[in-house]
PDB file of C-alpha atoms in Angstrom:
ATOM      1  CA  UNK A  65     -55.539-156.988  12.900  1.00 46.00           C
ATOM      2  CA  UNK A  66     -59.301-157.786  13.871  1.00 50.00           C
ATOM      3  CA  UNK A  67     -61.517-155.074  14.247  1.00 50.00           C
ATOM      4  CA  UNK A  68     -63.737-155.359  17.690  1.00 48.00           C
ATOM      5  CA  UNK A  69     -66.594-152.800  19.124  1.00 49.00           C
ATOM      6  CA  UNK A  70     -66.399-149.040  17.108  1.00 52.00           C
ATOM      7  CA  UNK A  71     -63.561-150.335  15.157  1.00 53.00           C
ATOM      8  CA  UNK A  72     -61.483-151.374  17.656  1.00 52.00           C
ATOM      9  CA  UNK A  73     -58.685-153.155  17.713  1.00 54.00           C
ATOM     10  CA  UNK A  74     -57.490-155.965  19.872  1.00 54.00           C
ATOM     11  CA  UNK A  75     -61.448-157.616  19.059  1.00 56.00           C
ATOM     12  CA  UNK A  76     -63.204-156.266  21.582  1.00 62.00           C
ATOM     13  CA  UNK A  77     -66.742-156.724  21.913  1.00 80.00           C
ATOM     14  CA  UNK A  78     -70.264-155.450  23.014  1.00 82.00           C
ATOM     15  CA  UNK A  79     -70.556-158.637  25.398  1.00 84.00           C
ATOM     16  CA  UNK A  80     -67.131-158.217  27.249  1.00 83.00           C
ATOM     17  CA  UNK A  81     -67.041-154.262  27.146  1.00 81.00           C
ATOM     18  CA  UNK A  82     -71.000-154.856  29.264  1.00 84.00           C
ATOM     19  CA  UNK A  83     -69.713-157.423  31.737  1.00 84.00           C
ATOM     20  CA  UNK A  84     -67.014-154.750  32.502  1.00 81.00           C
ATOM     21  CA  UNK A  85     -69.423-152.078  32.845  1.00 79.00           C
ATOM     22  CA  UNK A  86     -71.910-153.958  35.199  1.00 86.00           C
ATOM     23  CA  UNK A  87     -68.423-154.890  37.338  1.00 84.00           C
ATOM     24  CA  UNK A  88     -67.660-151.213  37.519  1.00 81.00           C
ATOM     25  CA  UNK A  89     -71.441-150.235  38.341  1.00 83.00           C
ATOM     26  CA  UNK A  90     -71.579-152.781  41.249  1.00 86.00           C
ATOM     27  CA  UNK A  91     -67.905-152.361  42.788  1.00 82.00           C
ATOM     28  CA  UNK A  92     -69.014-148.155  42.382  1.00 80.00           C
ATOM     29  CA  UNK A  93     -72.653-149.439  44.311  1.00 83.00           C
ATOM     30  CA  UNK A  94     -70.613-151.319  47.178  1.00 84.00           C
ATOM     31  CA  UNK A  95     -68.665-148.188  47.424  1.00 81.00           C
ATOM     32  CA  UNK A  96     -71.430-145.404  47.697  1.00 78.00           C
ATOM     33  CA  UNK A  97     -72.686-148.198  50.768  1.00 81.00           C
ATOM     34  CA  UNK A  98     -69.205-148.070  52.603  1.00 81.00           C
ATOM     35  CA  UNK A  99     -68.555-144.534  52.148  1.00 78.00           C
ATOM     36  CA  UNK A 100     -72.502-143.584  53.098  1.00 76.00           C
ATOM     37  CA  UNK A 101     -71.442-145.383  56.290  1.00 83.00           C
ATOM     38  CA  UNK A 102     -68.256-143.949  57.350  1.00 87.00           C
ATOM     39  CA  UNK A 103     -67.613-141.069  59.684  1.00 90.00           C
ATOM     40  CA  UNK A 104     -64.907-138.348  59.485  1.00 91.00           C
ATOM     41  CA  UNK A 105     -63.907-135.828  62.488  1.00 94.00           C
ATOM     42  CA  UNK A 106     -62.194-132.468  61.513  1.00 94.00           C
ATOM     43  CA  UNK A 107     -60.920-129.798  63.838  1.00 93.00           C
ATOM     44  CA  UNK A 108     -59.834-126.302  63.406  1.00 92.00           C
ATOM     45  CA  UNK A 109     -58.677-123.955  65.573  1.00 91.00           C
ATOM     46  CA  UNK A 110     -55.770-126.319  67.720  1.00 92.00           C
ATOM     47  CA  UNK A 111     -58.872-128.798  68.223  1.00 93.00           C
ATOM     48  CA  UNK A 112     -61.403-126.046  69.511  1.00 94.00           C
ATOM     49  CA  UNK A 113     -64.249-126.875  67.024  1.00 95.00           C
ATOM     50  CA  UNK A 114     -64.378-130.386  65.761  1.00 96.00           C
ATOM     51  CA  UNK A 115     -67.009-131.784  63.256  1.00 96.00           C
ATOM     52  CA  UNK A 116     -68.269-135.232  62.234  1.00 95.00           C
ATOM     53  CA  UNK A 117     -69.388-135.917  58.485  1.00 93.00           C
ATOM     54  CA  UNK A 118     -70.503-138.845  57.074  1.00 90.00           C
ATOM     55  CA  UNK A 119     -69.542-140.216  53.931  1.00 85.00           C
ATOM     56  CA  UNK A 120     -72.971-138.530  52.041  1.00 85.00           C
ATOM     57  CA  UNK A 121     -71.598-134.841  53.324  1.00 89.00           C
ATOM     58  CA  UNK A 122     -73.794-134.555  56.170  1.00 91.00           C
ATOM     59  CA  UNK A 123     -72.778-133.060  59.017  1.00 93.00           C
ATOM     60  CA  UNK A 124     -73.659-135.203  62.207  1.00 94.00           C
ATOM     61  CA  UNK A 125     -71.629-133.552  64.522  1.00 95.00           C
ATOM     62  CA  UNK A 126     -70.495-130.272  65.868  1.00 96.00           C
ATOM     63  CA  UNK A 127     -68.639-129.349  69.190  1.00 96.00           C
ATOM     64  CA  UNK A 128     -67.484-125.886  69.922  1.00 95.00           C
ATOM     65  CA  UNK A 129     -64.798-125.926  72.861  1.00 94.00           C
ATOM     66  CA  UNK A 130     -66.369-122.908  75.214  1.00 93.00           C
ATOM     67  CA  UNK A 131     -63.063-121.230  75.267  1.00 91.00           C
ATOM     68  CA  UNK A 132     -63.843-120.008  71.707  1.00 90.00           C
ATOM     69  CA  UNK A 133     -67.521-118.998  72.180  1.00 91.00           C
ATOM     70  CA  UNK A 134     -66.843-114.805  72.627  1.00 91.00           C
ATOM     71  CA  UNK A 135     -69.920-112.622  72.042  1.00 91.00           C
ATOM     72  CA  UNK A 136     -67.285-109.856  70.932  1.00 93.00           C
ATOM     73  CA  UNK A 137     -65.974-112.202  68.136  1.00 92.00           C
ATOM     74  CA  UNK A 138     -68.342-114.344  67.055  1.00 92.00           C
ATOM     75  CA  UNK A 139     -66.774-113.815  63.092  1.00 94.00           C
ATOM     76  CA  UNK A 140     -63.767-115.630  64.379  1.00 92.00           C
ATOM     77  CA  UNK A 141     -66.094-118.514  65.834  1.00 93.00           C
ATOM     78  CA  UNK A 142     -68.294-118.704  62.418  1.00 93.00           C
ATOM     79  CA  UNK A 143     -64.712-118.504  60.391  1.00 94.00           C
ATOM     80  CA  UNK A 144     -63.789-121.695  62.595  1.00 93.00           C
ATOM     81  CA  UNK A 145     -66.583-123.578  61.878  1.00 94.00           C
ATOM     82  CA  UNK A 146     -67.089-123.053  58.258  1.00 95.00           C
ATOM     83  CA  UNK A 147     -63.196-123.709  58.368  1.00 94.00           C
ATOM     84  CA  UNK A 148     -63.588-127.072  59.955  1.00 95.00           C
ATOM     85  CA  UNK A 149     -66.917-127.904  57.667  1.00 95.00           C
ATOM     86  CA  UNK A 150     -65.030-127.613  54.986  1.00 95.00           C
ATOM     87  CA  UNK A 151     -62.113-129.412  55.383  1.00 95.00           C
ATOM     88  CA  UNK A 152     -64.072-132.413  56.125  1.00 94.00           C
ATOM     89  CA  UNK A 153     -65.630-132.297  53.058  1.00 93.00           C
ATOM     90  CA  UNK A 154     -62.403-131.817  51.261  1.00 94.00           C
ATOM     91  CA  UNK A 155     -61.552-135.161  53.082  1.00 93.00           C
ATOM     92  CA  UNK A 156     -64.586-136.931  52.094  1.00 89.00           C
ATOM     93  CA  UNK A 157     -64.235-135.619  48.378  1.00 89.00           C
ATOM     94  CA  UNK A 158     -60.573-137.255  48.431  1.00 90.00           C
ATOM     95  CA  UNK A 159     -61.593-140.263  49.829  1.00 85.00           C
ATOM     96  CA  UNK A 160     -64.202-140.414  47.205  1.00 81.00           C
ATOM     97  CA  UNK A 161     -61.688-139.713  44.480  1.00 82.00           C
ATOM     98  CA  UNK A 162     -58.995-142.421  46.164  1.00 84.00           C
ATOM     99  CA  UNK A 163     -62.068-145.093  45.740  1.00 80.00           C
ATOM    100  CA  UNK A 164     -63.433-143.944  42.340  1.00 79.00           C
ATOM    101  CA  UNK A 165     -59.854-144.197  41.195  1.00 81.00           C
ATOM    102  CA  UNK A 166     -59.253-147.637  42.230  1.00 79.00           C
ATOM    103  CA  UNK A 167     -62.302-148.870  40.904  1.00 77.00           C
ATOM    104  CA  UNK A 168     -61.727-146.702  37.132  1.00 72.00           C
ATOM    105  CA  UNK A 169     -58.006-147.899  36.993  1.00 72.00           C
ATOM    106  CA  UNK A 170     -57.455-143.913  36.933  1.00 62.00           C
ATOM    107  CA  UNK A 171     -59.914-143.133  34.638  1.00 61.00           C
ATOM    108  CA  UNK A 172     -61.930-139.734  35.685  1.00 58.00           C
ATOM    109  CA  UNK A 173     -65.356-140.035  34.747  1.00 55.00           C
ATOM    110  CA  UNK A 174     -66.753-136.715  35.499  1.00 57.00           C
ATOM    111  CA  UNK A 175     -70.529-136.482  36.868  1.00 55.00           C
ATOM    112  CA  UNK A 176     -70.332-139.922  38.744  1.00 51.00           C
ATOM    113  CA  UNK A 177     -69.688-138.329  42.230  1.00 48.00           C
TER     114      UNK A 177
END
């Protein structure tokens, strides 16, 4: 059996195992660009505060539904928000993780996002 790159089998070399990691490097480059440009709403509360993020986990939009906005219980309002906040970047993070994936073929490559 031929021996390829680090003693590989199968014959694989330097030339093919770079061509596959420029392919990954550019598909992961046309990702970051779609993903910088997408948008995300999350709500909490039955729709009373709703959030936008964008793809780079910045917030870009925040509505609080007046009916919420108490003086006597502003814990519950800051409980909604940071609620809603962070769902949407759970979102975001999965959607990352979705794209990485298909890109990888599965493989997790810790660090890269």
């Amino acid at each position: 059996m031929p021996k390829g790159f680090g003693g590989m089998p199968g014959g694989m070399n330097m030339n093919s195992l770079m061509k596959q990691a420029q392919k990954m490097q550019k598909q992961m480059a046309e990702m970051q660009e779609e993903l910088a440009s997408k948008t995300l709403e999350v709500s909490a509360g039955g729709g009373a505060i709703k959030v936008t993020i964008n793809g780079e986990k910045q917030l870009t939009g925040l509505q609080i539904s007046p009916e919420v906005v108490d003086p006597d219980d502003v814990e519950m309002l800051q409980d909604l928000v940071i609620s809603a906040v962070n769902e949407a970047i759970r979102q975001i993070d999965e959607s990352v993780s979705s794209q990485m994936s298909k890109i990888t073929g599965g493989v997790n490559l810790p660090g890269m996002f």
